[in-house]
mmCIF file of C-alpha atoms and ligand atoms in Angstrom:
data_model
loop_
_atom_site.group_PDB
_atom_site.id
_atom_site.type_symbol
_atom_site.label_atom_id
_atom_site.label_comp_id
_atom_site.label_asym_id
_atom_site.label_seq_id
_atom_site.Cartn_x
_atom_site.Cartn_y
_atom_site.Cartn_z
ATOM 1 C CA MET A 8 -43.164 16.990 11.389
ATOM 2 C CA LYS A 9 -42.190 19.232 14.294
ATOM 3 C CA LYS A 10 -41.045 17.386 17.417
ATOM 4 C CA GLY A 11 -43.394 17.595 20.404
ATOM 5 C CA LEU A 12 -42.603 19.303 23.686
ATOM 6 C CA LEU A 13 -41.118 17.590 26.690
ATOM 7 C CA ILE A 14 -43.064 18.747 29.738
ATOM 8 C CA VAL A 15 -41.491 18.155 33.140
ATOM 9 C CA PHE A 16 -44.217 18.239 35.775
ATOM 10 C CA SER A 17 -43.342 17.994 39.459
ATOM 11 C CA GLY A 18 -44.853 18.757 42.822
ATOM 12 C CA PRO A 19 -44.822 17.185 46.266
ATOM 13 C CA SER A 20 -46.581 13.925 46.939
ATOM 14 C CA GLY A 21 -50.297 14.548 47.590
ATOM 15 C CA VAL A 22 -50.432 17.928 45.844
ATOM 16 C CA GLY A 23 -52.916 16.602 43.285
ATOM 17 C CA LYS A 24 -50.753 16.031 40.200
ATOM 18 C CA GLY A 25 -52.739 12.923 39.229
ATOM 19 C CA THR A 26 -56.121 14.679 39.202
ATOM 20 C CA ILE A 27 -54.720 17.535 37.164
ATOM 21 C CA ILE A 28 -53.044 15.222 34.669
ATOM 22 C CA THR A 29 -56.292 13.272 34.162
ATOM 23 C CA LYS A 30 -58.045 16.537 33.277
ATOM 24 C CA LEU A 31 -55.220 17.808 31.067
ATOM 25 C CA MET A 32 -55.150 14.546 29.094
ATOM 26 C CA LYS A 33 -58.775 15.144 28.056
ATOM 27 C CA ILE A 34 -57.951 18.493 26.399
ATOM 28 C CA GLU A 35 -57.407 17.396 22.802
ATOM 29 C CA ASP A 36 -55.606 20.410 21.360
ATOM 30 C CA LEU A 37 -52.788 19.940 23.894
ATOM 31 C CA ARG A 38 -51.802 16.696 22.107
ATOM 32 C CA LEU A 39 -50.530 15.243 25.368
ATOM 33 C CA CYS A 40 -49.034 11.860 25.866
ATOM 34 C CA TYR A 41 -48.342 10.578 29.386
ATOM 35 C CA SER A 42 -45.005 8.932 29.948
ATOM 36 C CA VAL A 43 -45.584 5.813 32.050
ATOM 37 C CA SER A 44 -42.742 5.438 34.536
ATOM 38 C CA MET A 45 -41.089 2.353 35.853
ATOM 39 C CA THR A 46 -41.135 1.816 39.626
ATOM 40 C CA THR A 47 -40.198 -0.736 42.254
ATOM 41 C CA ARG A 48 -42.873 0.436 44.711
ATOM 42 C CA GLU A 49 -45.927 -1.668 45.547
ATOM 43 C CA LYS A 50 -49.007 -1.263 43.390
ATOM 44 C CA ARG A 51 -51.744 0.767 45.167
ATOM 45 C CA GLU A 52 -55.353 -0.339 45.030
ATOM 46 C CA GLY A 53 -56.827 0.510 41.635
ATOM 47 C CA GLU A 54 -53.489 0.993 39.914
ATOM 48 C CA ILE A 55 -52.880 -0.899 36.683
ATOM 49 C CA ASP A 56 -49.528 -2.194 35.469
ATOM 50 C CA GLY A 57 -48.574 -0.440 32.228
ATOM 51 C CA VAL A 58 -51.119 2.342 32.799
ATOM 52 C CA ASN A 59 -50.091 4.024 36.053
ATOM 53 C CA TYR A 60 -46.623 2.531 36.186
ATOM 54 C CA PHE A 61 -44.631 -0.417 34.962
ATOM 55 C CA PHE A 62 -44.252 -2.230 38.284
ATOM 56 C CA VAL A 63 -40.923 -4.038 38.258
ATOM 57 C CA SER A 64 -38.507 -5.739 40.624
ATOM 58 C CA GLU A 65 -35.342 -4.050 41.820
ATOM 59 C CA GLU A 66 -33.310 -6.364 39.545
ATOM 60 C CA GLU A 67 -35.345 -5.363 36.493
ATOM 61 C CA PHE A 68 -34.987 -1.692 37.385
ATOM 62 C CA LYS A 69 -31.222 -1.931 37.820
ATOM 63 C CA LYS A 70 -30.959 -3.750 34.489
ATOM 64 C CA ALA A 71 -32.872 -0.908 32.784
ATOM 65 C CA ILE A 72 -30.376 1.595 34.255
ATOM 66 C CA TYR A 73 -27.439 -0.576 33.208
ATOM 67 C CA ASP A 74 -28.799 -0.967 29.671
ATOM 68 C CA GLY A 75 -29.214 2.829 29.348
ATOM 69 C CA GLU A 76 -32.969 2.559 28.884
ATOM 70 C CA LEU A 77 -33.898 5.358 31.284
ATOM 71 C CA LEU A 78 -33.958 9.082 30.548
ATOM 72 C CA GLU A 79 -33.661 9.742 34.290
ATOM 73 C CA HIS A 80 -34.183 7.892 37.533
ATOM 74 C CA ALA A 81 -34.350 8.594 41.239
ATOM 75 C CA VAL A 82 -35.010 6.993 44.585
ATOM 76 C CA PHE A 83 -38.158 8.358 46.172
ATOM 77 C CA VAL A 84 -39.069 7.229 49.692
ATOM 78 C CA ASP A 85 -37.149 3.924 49.477
ATOM 79 C CA HIS A 86 -38.193 2.992 45.931
ATOM 80 C CA PHE A 87 -36.787 3.468 42.453
ATOM 81 C CA TYR A 88 -38.668 5.478 39.838
ATOM 82 C CA GLY A 89 -37.546 6.160 36.269
ATOM 83 C CA THR A 90 -38.619 7.284 32.804
ATOM 84 C CA PRO A 91 -38.224 4.848 29.878
ATOM 85 C CA LYS A 92 -36.385 6.836 27.204
ATOM 86 C CA LYS A 93 -37.557 5.092 24.026
ATOM 87 C CA TYR A 94 -41.263 5.871 24.468
ATOM 88 C CA VAL A 95 -40.567 9.557 25.168
ATOM 89 C CA GLU A 96 -38.451 9.895 22.033
ATOM 90 C CA GLU A 97 -40.908 8.001 19.820
ATOM 91 C CA LYS A 98 -43.908 10.040 20.930
ATOM 92 C CA ARG A 99 -42.084 13.363 20.654
ATOM 93 C CA SER A 100 -41.014 12.558 17.127
ATOM 94 C CA GLU A 101 -44.648 11.721 16.301
ATOM 95 C CA GLY A 102 -45.443 15.313 17.358
ATOM 96 C CA PHE A 103 -46.970 14.550 20.768
ATOM 97 C CA ASN A 104 -46.213 16.678 23.798
ATOM 98 C CA VAL A 105 -44.875 14.201 26.331
ATOM 99 C CA LEU A 106 -45.681 14.779 29.980
ATOM 100 C CA LEU A 107 -43.223 13.512 32.579
ATOM 101 C CA GLU A 108 -44.623 13.416 36.103
ATOM 102 C CA ILE A 109 -41.378 13.090 38.016
ATOM 103 C CA ASP A 110 -39.739 14.123 41.277
ATOM 104 C CA THR A 111 -37.284 17.001 41.639
ATOM 105 C CA VAL A 112 -34.203 14.761 41.521
ATOM 106 C CA GLY A 113 -35.206 13.236 38.176
ATOM 107 C CA ALA A 114 -36.368 16.636 36.913
ATOM 108 C CA LYS A 115 -32.906 18.076 37.549
ATOM 109 C CA GLN A 116 -31.352 15.297 35.446
ATOM 110 C CA VAL A 117 -33.796 15.973 32.587
ATOM 111 C CA MET A 118 -33.262 19.742 32.756
ATOM 112 C CA ASN A 119 -29.486 19.253 32.603
ATOM 113 C CA GLN A 120 -29.777 17.046 29.540
ATOM 114 C CA MET A 121 -32.297 19.348 27.850
ATOM 115 C CA LYS A 122 -30.869 22.745 28.671
ATOM 116 C CA TYR A 123 -30.343 23.540 24.989
ATOM 117 C CA ASP A 124 -33.705 22.138 23.999
ATOM 118 C CA ASP A 125 -36.255 24.963 23.693
ATOM 119 C CA GLU A 126 -38.956 22.351 23.449
ATOM 120 C CA CYS A 127 -38.521 21.343 27.093
ATOM 121 C CA ILE A 128 -40.633 23.160 29.664
ATOM 122 C CA SER A 129 -40.882 22.657 33.413
ATOM 123 C CA ILE A 130 -43.855 23.198 35.705
ATOM 124 C CA PHE A 131 -44.013 22.807 39.486
ATOM 125 C CA LEU A 132 -47.343 22.389 41.257
ATOM 126 C CA VAL A 133 -47.477 23.774 44.803
ATOM 127 C CA PRO A 134 -50.128 23.183 47.481
ATOM 128 C CA PRO A 135 -51.975 26.161 49.012
ATOM 129 C CA SER A 136 -50.233 25.300 52.328
ATOM 130 C CA LEU A 137 -48.266 22.538 54.024
ATOM 131 C CA GLU A 138 -51.243 21.831 56.328
ATOM 132 C CA GLU A 139 -53.419 21.238 53.293
ATOM 133 C CA LEU A 140 -50.784 18.928 51.831
ATOM 134 C CA GLU A 141 -50.560 16.858 55.013
ATOM 135 C CA ALA A 142 -54.339 16.539 55.073
ATOM 136 C CA ARG A 143 -54.318 15.331 51.457
ATOM 137 C CA ILE A 144 -51.579 12.760 52.066
ATOM 138 C CA ARG A 145 -53.441 11.455 55.125
ATOM 139 C CA HIS A 146 -56.745 11.440 53.266
ATOM 140 C CA ARG A 147 -55.242 9.076 50.702
ATOM 141 C CA ALA A 148 -54.628 6.713 53.643
ATOM 142 C CA SER A 149 -52.978 4.134 51.440
ATOM 143 C CA GLU A 150 -49.712 4.370 53.340
ATOM 144 C CA THR A 151 -48.431 3.622 56.819
ATOM 145 C CA GLU A 152 -47.702 6.417 59.308
ATOM 146 C CA GLU A 153 -43.977 5.972 58.630
ATOM 147 C CA VAL A 154 -44.444 6.407 54.882
ATOM 148 C CA VAL A 155 -46.734 9.433 55.433
ATOM 149 C CA HIS A 156 -43.970 11.018 57.522
ATOM 150 C CA LYS A 157 -41.281 10.252 54.964
ATOM 151 C CA ARG A 158 -43.453 11.692 52.177
ATOM 152 C CA LEU A 159 -44.072 14.864 54.195
ATOM 153 C CA ARG A 160 -40.386 15.309 54.903
ATOM 154 C CA LYS A 161 -39.667 14.770 51.223
ATOM 155 C CA ALA A 162 -42.379 17.326 50.327
ATOM 156 C CA THR A 163 -40.649 19.985 52.409
ATOM 157 C CA GLN A 164 -37.362 19.228 50.616
ATOM 158 C CA GLU A 165 -39.043 19.281 47.202
ATOM 159 C CA LEU A 166 -40.651 22.662 47.846
ATOM 160 C CA LYS A 167 -37.157 24.104 48.152
ATOM 161 C CA GLU A 168 -36.463 23.095 44.534
ATOM 162 C CA THR A 169 -39.161 25.194 42.902
ATOM 163 C CA PHE A 170 -36.616 27.791 41.733
ATOM 164 C CA ARG A 171 -35.366 25.337 39.103
ATOM 165 C CA TYR A 172 -38.703 25.346 37.294
ATOM 166 C CA GLN A 173 -39.876 27.793 34.637
ATOM 167 C CA TYR A 174 -43.469 27.852 35.892
ATOM 168 C CA ILE A 175 -45.010 27.501 39.354
ATOM 169 C CA VAL A 176 -48.728 26.817 39.594
ATOM 170 C CA CYS A 177 -50.713 26.695 42.838
ATOM 171 C CA ASN A 178 -53.331 23.988 43.201
ATOM 172 C CA ASP A 179 -55.835 25.909 45.315
ATOM 173 C CA ASP A 180 -58.506 25.214 42.718
ATOM 174 C CA VAL A 181 -58.164 22.206 40.401
ATOM 175 C CA ASP A 182 -59.911 23.734 37.388
ATOM 176 C CA LYS A 183 -57.981 26.976 37.649
ATOM 177 C CA ALA A 184 -54.701 25.073 37.915
ATOM 178 C CA VAL A 185 -55.655 22.984 34.851
ATOM 179 C CA ASP A 186 -56.477 26.165 32.892
ATOM 180 C CA SER A 187 -53.162 27.769 33.874
ATOM 181 C CA ILE A 188 -51.166 24.716 32.834
ATOM 182 C CA ALA A 189 -53.094 24.364 29.557
ATOM 183 C CA LYS A 190 -52.286 28.017 28.815
ATOM 184 C CA ILE A 191 -48.571 27.472 29.528
ATOM 185 C CA ILE A 192 -48.510 24.460 27.178
ATOM 186 C CA ARG A 193 -50.409 26.280 24.400
ATOM 187 C CA GLU A 194 -48.020 29.219 24.607
ATOM 188 C CA ALA A 195 -45.000 26.901 24.406
ATOM 189 C CA MET A 196 -46.547 25.130 21.388
ATOM 190 C CA GLN A 197 -47.125 28.479 19.704
ATOM 191 C CA LYS A 198 -43.564 29.591 20.403
ATOM 192 C CA VAL A 199 -42.157 26.433 18.790
ATOM 193 C CA LYS A 200 -44.445 26.987 15.776
ATOM 194 C CA ASP A 201 -43.401 30.628 15.426
ATOM 195 C CA GLU A 202 -39.739 29.692 15.552
ATOM 196 C CA ALA A 203 -40.104 26.948 12.921
HETATM 197 P P1 5GP B 23 -46.078 7.905 43.853
HETATM 198 O O1 5GP B 23 -45.420 6.779 44.610
HETATM 199 O O2 5GP B 23 -46.906 8.773 44.774
HETATM 200 O O3 5GP B 23 -46.825 7.433 42.642
HETATM 201 O O4 5GP B 23 -44.907 8.832 43.306
HETATM 202 C C1 5GP B 23 -43.967 9.341 44.181
HETATM 203 C C2 5GP B 23 -43.130 10.392 43.493
HETATM 204 O O5 5GP B 23 -42.370 9.801 42.454
HETATM 205 C C3 5GP B 23 -43.941 11.527 42.862
HETATM 206 O O6 5GP B 23 -43.368 12.755 43.249
HETATM 207 C C4 5GP B 23 -43.752 11.306 41.393
HETATM 208 O O7 5GP B 23 -43.755 12.529 40.685
HETATM 209 C C5 5GP B 23 -42.402 10.661 41.336
HETATM 210 N N1 5GP B 23 -42.196 9.881 40.114
HETATM 211 C C6 5GP B 23 -43.089 9.144 39.431
HETATM 212 N N2 5GP B 23 -42.526 8.611 38.346
HETATM 213 C C7 5GP B 23 -41.243 9.040 38.330
HETATM 214 C C8 5GP B 23 -40.155 8.842 37.426
HETATM 215 O O8 5GP B 23 -40.224 8.176 36.408
HETATM 216 N N3 5GP B 23 -38.989 9.435 37.763
HETATM 217 C C9 5GP B 23 -38.838 10.196 38.876
HETATM 218 N N4 5GP B 23 -37.645 10.756 39.084
HETATM 219 N N5 5GP B 23 -39.836 10.416 39.740
HETATM 220 C C10 5GP B 23 -41.030 9.839 39.466
#
């Protein structure tokens, strides 16, 4: 069986990655599998351990790094985030296209490791404007003013990293963005098939 794609998906906090992923996951022919990350940040209301993230302590996270269990990891606004390697490998070898929703620091690590892997694609989601992004982060209102500021500063930094990605999609309309991303994934799947 042909190995599935590894899809690196990034974009600044508040850009709407979650909404888009939820919609993409419902499109069956994309054969997507979401890689659940490990994090040391606090659980937000409505989040479920093992579904949105594996919520762990800093000690547990550092042990996972030490034991070589993470494909990549990064610190994002004072907390650790990382991708458990085993799950990604298992699902790819089962033929699923594994979606990593990760920040630009982690994405760079993955791209460096996968630079000879044609089955790795990278997509960056941009907001229509910074004003819109700020409004979205504030609308979420789950964070303190300090965290909102840190996330906005981080967003500005992340937007400077878009050149590393193969595809840039603007989220000015959720359904259009979903269609564009689905098209990118289908084309990559076709390319892998053609080359087999
Ligand atoms: P949030 O706290 O809003 O859920 O996520 C904050 C940021 O961390 C987002 O940009 C998200 O893409 C990123 N992130 C989530 N999981 C991972 C991961 O496993 N690794 C890395 N490097 N970043 C992650």
